[in-house]
XYZ file of N, CA and C in Angstrom:
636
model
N -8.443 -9.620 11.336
C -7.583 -10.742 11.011
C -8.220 -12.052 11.487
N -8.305 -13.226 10.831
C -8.251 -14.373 10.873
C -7.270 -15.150 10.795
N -7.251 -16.391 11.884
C -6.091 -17.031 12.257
C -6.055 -18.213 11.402
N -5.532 -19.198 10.499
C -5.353 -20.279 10.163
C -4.578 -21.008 10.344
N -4.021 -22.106 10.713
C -3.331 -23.107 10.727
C -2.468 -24.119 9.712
N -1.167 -23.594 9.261
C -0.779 -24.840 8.182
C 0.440 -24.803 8.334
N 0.593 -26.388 8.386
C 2.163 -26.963 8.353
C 2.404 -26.971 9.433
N 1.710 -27.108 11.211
C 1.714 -27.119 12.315
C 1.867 -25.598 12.782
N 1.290 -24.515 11.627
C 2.489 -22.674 12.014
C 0.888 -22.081 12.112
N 0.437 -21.497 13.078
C -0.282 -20.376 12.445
C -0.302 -19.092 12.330
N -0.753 -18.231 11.211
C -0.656 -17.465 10.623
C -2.143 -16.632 10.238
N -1.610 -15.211 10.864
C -2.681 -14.021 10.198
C -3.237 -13.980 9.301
N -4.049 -14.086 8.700
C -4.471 -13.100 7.153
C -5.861 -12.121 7.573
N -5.414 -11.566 6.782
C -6.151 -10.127 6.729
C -7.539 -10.224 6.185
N -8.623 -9.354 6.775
C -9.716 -9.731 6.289
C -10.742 -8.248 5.473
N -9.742 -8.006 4.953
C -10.655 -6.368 4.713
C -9.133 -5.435 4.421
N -9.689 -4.335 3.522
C -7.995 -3.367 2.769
C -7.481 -2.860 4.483
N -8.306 -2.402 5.480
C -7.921 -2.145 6.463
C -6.708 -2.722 7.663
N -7.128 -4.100 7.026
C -5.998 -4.961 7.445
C -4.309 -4.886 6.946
N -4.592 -4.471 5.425
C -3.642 -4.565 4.540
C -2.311 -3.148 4.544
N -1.065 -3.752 5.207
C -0.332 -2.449 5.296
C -0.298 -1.563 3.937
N 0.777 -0.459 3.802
C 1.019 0.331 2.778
C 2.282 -0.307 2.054
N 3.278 -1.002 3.394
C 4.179 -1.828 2.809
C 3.897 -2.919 1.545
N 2.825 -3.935 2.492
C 2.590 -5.201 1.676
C 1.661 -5.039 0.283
N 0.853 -3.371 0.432
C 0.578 -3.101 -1.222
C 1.615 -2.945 -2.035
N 2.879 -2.135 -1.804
C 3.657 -1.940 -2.052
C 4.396 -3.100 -3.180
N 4.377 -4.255 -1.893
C 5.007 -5.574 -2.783
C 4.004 -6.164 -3.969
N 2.967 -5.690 -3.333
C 1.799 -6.667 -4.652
C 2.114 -6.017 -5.784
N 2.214 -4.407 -5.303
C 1.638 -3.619 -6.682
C 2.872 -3.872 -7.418
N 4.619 -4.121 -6.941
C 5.473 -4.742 -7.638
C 5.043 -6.027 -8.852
N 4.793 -6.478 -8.704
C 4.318 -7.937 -8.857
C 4.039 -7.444 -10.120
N 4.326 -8.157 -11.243
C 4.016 -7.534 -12.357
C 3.359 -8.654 -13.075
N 1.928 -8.995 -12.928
C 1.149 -10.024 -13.520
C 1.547 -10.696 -15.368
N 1.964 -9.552 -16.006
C 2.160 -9.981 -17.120
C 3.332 -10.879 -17.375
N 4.618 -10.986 -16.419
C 5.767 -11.756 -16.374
C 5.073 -12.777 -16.000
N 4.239 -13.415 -15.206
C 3.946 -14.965 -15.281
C 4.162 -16.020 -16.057
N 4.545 -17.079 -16.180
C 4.080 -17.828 -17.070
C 2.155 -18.427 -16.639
N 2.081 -18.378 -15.427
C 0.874 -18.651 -15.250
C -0.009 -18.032 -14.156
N -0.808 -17.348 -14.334
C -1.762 -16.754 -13.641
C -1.710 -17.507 -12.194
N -2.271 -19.132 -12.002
C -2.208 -19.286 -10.420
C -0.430 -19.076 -9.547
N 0.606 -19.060 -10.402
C 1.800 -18.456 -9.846
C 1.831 -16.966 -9.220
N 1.039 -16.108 -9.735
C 0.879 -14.706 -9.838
C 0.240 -14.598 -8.399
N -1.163 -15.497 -8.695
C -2.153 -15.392 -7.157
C -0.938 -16.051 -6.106
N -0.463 -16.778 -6.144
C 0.014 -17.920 -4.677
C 1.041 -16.404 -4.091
N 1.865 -15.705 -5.351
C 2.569 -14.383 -4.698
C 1.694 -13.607 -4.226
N 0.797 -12.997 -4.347
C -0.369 -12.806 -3.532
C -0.453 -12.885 -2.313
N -1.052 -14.263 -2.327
C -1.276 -14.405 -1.163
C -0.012 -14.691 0.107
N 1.109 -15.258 -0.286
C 2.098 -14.745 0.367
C 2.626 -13.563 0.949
N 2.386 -12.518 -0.288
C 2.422 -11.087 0.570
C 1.759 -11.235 1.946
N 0.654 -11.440 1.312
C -1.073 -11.227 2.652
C -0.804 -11.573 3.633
N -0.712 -13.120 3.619
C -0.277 -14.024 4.612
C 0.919 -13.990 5.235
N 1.741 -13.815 4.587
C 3.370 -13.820 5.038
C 4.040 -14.867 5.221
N 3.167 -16.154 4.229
C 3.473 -17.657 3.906
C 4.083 -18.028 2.933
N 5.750 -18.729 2.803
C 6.323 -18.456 1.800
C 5.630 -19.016 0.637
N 6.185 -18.821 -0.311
C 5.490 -19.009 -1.515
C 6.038 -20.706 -1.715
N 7.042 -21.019 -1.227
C 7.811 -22.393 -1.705
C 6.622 -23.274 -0.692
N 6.328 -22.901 -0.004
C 5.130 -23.358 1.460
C 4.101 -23.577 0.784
N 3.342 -22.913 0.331
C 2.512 -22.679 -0.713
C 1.994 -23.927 -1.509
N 3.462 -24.103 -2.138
C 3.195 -24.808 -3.195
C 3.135 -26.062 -2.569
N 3.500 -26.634 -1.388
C 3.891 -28.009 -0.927
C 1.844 -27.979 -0.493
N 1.099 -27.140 -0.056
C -0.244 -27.358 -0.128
C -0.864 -28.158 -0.957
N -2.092 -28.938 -0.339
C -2.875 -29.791 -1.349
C -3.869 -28.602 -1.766
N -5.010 -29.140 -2.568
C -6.324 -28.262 -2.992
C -6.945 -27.827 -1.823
N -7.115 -28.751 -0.842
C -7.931 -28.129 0.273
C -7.329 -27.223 0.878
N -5.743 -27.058 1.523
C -5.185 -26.251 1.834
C -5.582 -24.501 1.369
N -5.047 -24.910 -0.429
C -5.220 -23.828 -0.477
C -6.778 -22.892 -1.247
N -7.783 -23.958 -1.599
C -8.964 -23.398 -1.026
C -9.589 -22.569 0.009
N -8.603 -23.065 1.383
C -9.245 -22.756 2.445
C -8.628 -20.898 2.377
N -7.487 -20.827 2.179
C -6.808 -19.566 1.940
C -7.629 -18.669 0.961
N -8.089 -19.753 -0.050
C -8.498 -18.133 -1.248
C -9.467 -17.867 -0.022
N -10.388 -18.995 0.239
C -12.073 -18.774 0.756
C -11.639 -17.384 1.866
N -10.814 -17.486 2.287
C -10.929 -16.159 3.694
C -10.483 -14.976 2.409
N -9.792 -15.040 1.541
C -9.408 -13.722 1.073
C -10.471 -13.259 -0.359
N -11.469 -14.118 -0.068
C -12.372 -14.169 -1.009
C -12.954 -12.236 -1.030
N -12.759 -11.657 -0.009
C -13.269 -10.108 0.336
C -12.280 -8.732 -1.120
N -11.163 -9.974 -1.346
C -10.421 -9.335 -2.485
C -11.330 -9.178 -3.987
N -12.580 -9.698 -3.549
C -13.311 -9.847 -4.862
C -14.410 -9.032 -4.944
N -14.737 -8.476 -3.659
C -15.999 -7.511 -3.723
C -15.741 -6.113 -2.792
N -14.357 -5.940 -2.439
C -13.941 -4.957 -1.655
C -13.067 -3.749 -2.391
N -13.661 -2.664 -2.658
C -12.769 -1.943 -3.180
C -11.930 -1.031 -2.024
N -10.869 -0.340 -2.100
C -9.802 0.085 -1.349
C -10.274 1.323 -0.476
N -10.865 1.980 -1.426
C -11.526 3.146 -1.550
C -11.706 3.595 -0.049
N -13.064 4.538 0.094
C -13.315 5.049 1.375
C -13.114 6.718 1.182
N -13.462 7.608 2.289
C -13.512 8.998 1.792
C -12.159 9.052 1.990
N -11.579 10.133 2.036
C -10.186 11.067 1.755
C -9.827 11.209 3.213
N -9.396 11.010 4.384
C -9.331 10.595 5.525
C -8.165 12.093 5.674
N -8.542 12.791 6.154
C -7.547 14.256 6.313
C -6.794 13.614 7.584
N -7.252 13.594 8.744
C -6.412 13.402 9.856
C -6.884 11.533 10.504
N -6.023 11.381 11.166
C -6.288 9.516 11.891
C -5.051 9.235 13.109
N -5.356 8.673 13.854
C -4.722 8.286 15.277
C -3.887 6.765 14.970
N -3.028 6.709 15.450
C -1.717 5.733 15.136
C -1.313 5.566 16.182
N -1.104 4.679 16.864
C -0.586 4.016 18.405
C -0.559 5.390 19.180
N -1.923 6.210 19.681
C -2.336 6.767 20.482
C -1.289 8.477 19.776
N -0.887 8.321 18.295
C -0.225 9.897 17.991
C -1.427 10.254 16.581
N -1.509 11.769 16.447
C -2.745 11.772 15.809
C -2.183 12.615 14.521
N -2.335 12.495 13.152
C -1.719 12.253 12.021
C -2.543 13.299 10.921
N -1.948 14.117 10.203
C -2.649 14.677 9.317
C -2.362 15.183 8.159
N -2.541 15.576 6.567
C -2.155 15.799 5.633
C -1.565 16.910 5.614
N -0.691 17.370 5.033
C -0.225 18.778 4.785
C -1.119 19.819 4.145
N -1.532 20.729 4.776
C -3.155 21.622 4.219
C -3.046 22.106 2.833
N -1.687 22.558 2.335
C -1.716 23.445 1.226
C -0.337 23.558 0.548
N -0.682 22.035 -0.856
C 0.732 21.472 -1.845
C 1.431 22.867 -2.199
N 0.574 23.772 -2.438
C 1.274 24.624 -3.040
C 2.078 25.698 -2.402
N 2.010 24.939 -0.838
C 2.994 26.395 0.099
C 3.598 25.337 0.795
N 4.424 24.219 -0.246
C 5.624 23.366 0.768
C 6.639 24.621 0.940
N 7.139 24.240 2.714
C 8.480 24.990 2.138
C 9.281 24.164 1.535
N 11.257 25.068 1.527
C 12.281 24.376 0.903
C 12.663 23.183 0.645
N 12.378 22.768 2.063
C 12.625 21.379 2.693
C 11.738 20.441 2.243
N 10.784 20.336 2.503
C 9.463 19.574 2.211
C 9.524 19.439 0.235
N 9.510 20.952 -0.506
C 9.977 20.365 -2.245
C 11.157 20.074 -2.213
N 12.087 20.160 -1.589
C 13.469 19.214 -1.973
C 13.649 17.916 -1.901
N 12.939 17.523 -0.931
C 12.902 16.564 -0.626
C 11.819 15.433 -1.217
N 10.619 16.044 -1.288
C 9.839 15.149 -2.214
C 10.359 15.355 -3.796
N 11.119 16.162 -4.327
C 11.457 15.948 -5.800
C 12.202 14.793 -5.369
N 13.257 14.785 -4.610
C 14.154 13.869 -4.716
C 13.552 12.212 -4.232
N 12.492 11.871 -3.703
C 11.857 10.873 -3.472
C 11.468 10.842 -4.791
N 10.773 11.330 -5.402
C 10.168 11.341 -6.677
C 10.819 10.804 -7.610
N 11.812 11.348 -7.796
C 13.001 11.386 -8.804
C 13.819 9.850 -8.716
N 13.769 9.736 -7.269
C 14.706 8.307 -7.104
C 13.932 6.766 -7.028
N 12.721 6.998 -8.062
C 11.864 5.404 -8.218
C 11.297 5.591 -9.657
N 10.488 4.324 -9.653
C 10.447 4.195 -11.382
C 9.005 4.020 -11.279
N 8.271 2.894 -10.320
C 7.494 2.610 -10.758
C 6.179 3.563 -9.684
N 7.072 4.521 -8.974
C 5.531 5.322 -8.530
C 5.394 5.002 -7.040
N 5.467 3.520 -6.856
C 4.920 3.076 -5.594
C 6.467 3.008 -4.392
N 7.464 2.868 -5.556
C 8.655 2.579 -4.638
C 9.105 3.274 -3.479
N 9.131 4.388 -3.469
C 8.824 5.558 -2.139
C 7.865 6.049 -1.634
N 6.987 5.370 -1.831
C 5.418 6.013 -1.373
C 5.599 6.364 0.008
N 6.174 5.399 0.879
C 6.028 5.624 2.106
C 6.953 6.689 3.102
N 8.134 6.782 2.088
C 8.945 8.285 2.191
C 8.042 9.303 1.494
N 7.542 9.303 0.430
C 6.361 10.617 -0.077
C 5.411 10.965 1.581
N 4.807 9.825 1.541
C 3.881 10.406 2.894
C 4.353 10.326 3.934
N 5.874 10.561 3.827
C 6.255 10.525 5.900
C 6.938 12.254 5.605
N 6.822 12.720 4.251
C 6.973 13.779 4.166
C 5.972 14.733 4.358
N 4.501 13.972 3.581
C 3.440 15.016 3.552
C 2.290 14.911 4.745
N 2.465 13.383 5.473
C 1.711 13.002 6.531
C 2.598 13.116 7.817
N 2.269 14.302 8.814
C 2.689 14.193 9.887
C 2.399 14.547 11.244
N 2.661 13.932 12.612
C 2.542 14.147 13.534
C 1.292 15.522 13.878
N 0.195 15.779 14.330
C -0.363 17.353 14.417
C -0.439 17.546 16.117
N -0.368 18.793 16.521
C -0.085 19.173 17.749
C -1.871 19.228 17.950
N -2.065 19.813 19.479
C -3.583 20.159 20.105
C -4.274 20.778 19.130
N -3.884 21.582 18.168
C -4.462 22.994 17.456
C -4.707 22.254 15.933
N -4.303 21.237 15.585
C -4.112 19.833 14.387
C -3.074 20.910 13.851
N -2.454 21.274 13.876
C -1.276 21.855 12.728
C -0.121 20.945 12.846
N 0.330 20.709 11.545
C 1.239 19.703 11.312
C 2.819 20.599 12.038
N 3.298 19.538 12.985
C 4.718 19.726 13.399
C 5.392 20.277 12.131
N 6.836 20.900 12.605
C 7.572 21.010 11.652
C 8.135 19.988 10.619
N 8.625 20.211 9.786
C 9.070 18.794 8.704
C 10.762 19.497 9.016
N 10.896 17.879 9.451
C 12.621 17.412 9.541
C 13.148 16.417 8.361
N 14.212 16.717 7.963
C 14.675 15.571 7.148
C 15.182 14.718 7.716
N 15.481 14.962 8.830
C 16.108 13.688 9.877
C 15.146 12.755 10.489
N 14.055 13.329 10.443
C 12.724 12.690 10.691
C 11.784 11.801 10.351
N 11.823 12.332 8.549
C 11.115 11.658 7.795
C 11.134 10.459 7.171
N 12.613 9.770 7.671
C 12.642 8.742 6.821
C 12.394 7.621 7.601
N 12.871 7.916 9.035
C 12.509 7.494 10.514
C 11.131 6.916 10.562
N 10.400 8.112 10.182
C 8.621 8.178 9.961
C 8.391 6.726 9.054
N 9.084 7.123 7.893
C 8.934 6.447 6.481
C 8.744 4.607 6.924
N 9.847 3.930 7.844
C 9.998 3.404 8.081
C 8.796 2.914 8.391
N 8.077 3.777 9.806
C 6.681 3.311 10.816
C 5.693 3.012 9.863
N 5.795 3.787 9.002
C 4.406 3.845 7.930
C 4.743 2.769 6.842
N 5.789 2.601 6.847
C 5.542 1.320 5.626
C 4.997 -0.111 6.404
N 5.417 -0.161 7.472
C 5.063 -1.544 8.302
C 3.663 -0.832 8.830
N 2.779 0.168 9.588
C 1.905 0.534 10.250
C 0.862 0.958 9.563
N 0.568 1.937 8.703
C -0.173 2.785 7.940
C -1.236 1.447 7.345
N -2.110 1.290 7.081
C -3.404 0.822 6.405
C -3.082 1.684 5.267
N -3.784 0.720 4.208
C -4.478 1.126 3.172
C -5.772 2.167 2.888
N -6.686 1.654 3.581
C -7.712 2.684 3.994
C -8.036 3.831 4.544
N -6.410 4.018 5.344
C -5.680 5.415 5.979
C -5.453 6.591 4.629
N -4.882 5.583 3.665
C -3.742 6.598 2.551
C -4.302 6.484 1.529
N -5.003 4.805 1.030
C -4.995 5.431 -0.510
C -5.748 6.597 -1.117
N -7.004 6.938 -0.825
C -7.761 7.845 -1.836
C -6.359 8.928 -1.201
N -5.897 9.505 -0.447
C -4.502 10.366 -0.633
C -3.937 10.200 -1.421
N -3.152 8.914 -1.656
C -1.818 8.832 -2.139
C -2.261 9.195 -3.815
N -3.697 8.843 -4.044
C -4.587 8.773 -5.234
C -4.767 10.805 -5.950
N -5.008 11.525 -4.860
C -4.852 12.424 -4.510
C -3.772 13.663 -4.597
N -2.553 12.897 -4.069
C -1.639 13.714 -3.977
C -0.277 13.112 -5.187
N -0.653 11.862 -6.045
C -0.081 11.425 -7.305
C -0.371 12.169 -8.242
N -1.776 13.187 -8.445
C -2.171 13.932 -9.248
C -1.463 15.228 -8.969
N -2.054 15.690 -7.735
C -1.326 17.314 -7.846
C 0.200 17.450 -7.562
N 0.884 16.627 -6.045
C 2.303 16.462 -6.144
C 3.281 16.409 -7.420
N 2.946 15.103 -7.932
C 3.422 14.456 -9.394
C 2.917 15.908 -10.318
N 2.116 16.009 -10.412
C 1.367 16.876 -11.547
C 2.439 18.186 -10.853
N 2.995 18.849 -10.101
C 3.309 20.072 -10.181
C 4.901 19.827 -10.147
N 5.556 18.624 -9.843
C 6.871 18.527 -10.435
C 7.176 17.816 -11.698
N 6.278 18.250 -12.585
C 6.137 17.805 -14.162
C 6.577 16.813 -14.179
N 5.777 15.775 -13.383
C 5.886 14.286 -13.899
C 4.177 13.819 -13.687
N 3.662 14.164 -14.481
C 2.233 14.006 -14.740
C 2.112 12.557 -15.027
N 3.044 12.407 -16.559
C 2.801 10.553 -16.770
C 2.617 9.962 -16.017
N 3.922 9.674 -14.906
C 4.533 8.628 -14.213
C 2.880 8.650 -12.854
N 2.377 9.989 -12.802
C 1.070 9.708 -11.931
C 0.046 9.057 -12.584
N -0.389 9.516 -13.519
C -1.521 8.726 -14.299
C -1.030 7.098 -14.419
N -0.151 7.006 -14.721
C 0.416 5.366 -14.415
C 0.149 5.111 -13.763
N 0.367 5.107 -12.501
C 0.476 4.396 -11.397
C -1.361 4.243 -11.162
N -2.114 5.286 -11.110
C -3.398 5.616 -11.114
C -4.010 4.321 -11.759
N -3.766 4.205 -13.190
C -4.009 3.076 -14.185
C -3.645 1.688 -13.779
N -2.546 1.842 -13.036
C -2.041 -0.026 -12.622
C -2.653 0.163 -11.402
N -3.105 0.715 -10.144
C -4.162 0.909 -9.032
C -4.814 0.147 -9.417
N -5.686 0.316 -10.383
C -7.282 0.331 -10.845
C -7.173 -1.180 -11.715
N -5.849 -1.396 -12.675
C -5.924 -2.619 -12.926
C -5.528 -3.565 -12.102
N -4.764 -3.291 -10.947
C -4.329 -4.360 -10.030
C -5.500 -4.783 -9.696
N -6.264 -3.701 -8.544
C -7.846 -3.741 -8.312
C -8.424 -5.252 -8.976
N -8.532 -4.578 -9.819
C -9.311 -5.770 -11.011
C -8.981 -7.322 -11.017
N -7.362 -7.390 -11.266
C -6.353 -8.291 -11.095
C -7.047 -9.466 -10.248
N -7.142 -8.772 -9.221
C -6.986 -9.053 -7.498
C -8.266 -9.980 -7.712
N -9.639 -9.188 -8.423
C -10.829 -9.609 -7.782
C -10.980 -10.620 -9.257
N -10.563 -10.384 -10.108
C -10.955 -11.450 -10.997
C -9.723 -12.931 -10.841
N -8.764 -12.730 -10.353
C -8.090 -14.315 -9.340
C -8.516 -14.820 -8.825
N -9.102 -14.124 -7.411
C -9.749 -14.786 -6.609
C -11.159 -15.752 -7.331
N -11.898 -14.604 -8.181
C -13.261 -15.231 -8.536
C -12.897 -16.572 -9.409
N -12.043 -16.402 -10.103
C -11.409 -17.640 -11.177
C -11.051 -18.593 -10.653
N -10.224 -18.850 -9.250
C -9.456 -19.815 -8.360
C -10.666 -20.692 -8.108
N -11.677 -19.756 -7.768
C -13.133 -20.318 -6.585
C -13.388 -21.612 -7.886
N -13.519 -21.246 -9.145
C -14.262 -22.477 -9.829
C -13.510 -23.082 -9.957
């Protein structure tokens, strides 16, 4: 993170996907570029996510202001999300790992992810209840604790504000195919897969466009 200064306030921004929660993708990947009337409206929501600078703030900026903003998030233009498939990772000193084998959830674990599944539209809206179901807590031996439903949403919570990007996505990338794919909602995964990859794009061709 890098610190900047505006309007006498300063404020974080993130310098790399590592920085970037699972929450605040969450809001971007909302963001539906084609409702704009204008592309630099689209970026300033953006960077508000990032920053956590309102957007009405934003706009009261001169050119230099908000030059100085793209220039630090300029990494949105040559950084892809990516990274290997991260099985297990450490979280305020608790150590975290995927569920070994989709196809031996018990009861609890498919009831519960159909019904996460079932209760969003665009894929991303429960992501962070999907993985507080399939990402959890592992004891000395890495075997994942038991799965509570009283637990998981608890979890859901930590991970939408805590979790990185670079923690989950090639997972969430991962487990949209076979999860999605084995409660016959195949489409709704390949979607989301497809707006990933065009947000991606989105992201790095704004930034590069703003710069000239």
């Amino acid at each position: 993170m890098i610190t900047v200064r505006l309007f006498d306030k300063e404020y974080d921004l993130p310098q790399s996907w590592n920085e970037v929660s699972l929450g605040d993708y969450q809001k971007i990947y909302k963001l539906e570029a084609d409702s704009y009337s204008s592309q630099p409206f689209y970026l300033l929501d953006i960077i508000s996510v990032l920053t956590g600078i309102n957007t009405d703030l934003l706009l009261q900026c001169g050119d230099t202001g908000i030059a100085t903003l793209i220039d630090t998030l300029k990494w949105l233009n040559n950084t892809e999300i990516g990274g290997a498939f991260i099985k297990t990772f450490e979280m305020d000193g608790v150590k975290y790992g995927y569920h070994p084998n989709l196809e031996k959830l018990n009861l609890g674990e498919a009831i519960s992810l159909e019904l996460e599944v079932s209760n969003q539209d665009d894929g991303y809206e429960n992501m962070h209840r999907i993985l507080a179901i399939l990402i959890r807590p592992v004891d000395d031996t890495g075997k994942l604790l038991p799965f509570s439903p009283d637990d998981y949403l608890q979890r859901a919570e930590m991970y939408q504000n805590e979790l990185k990007m670079t923690h989950v996505y090639k997972g969430i990338n991962f487990f949209l195919l076979s999860v999605l794919g084995s409660l016959n909602n195949t489409h709704l995964s390949m979607q989301v897969l497809e707006k990933n990859q065009k947000l991606q794009k989105k992201l790095k061709l704004l930034i590069e466009v703003s710069k000239n």
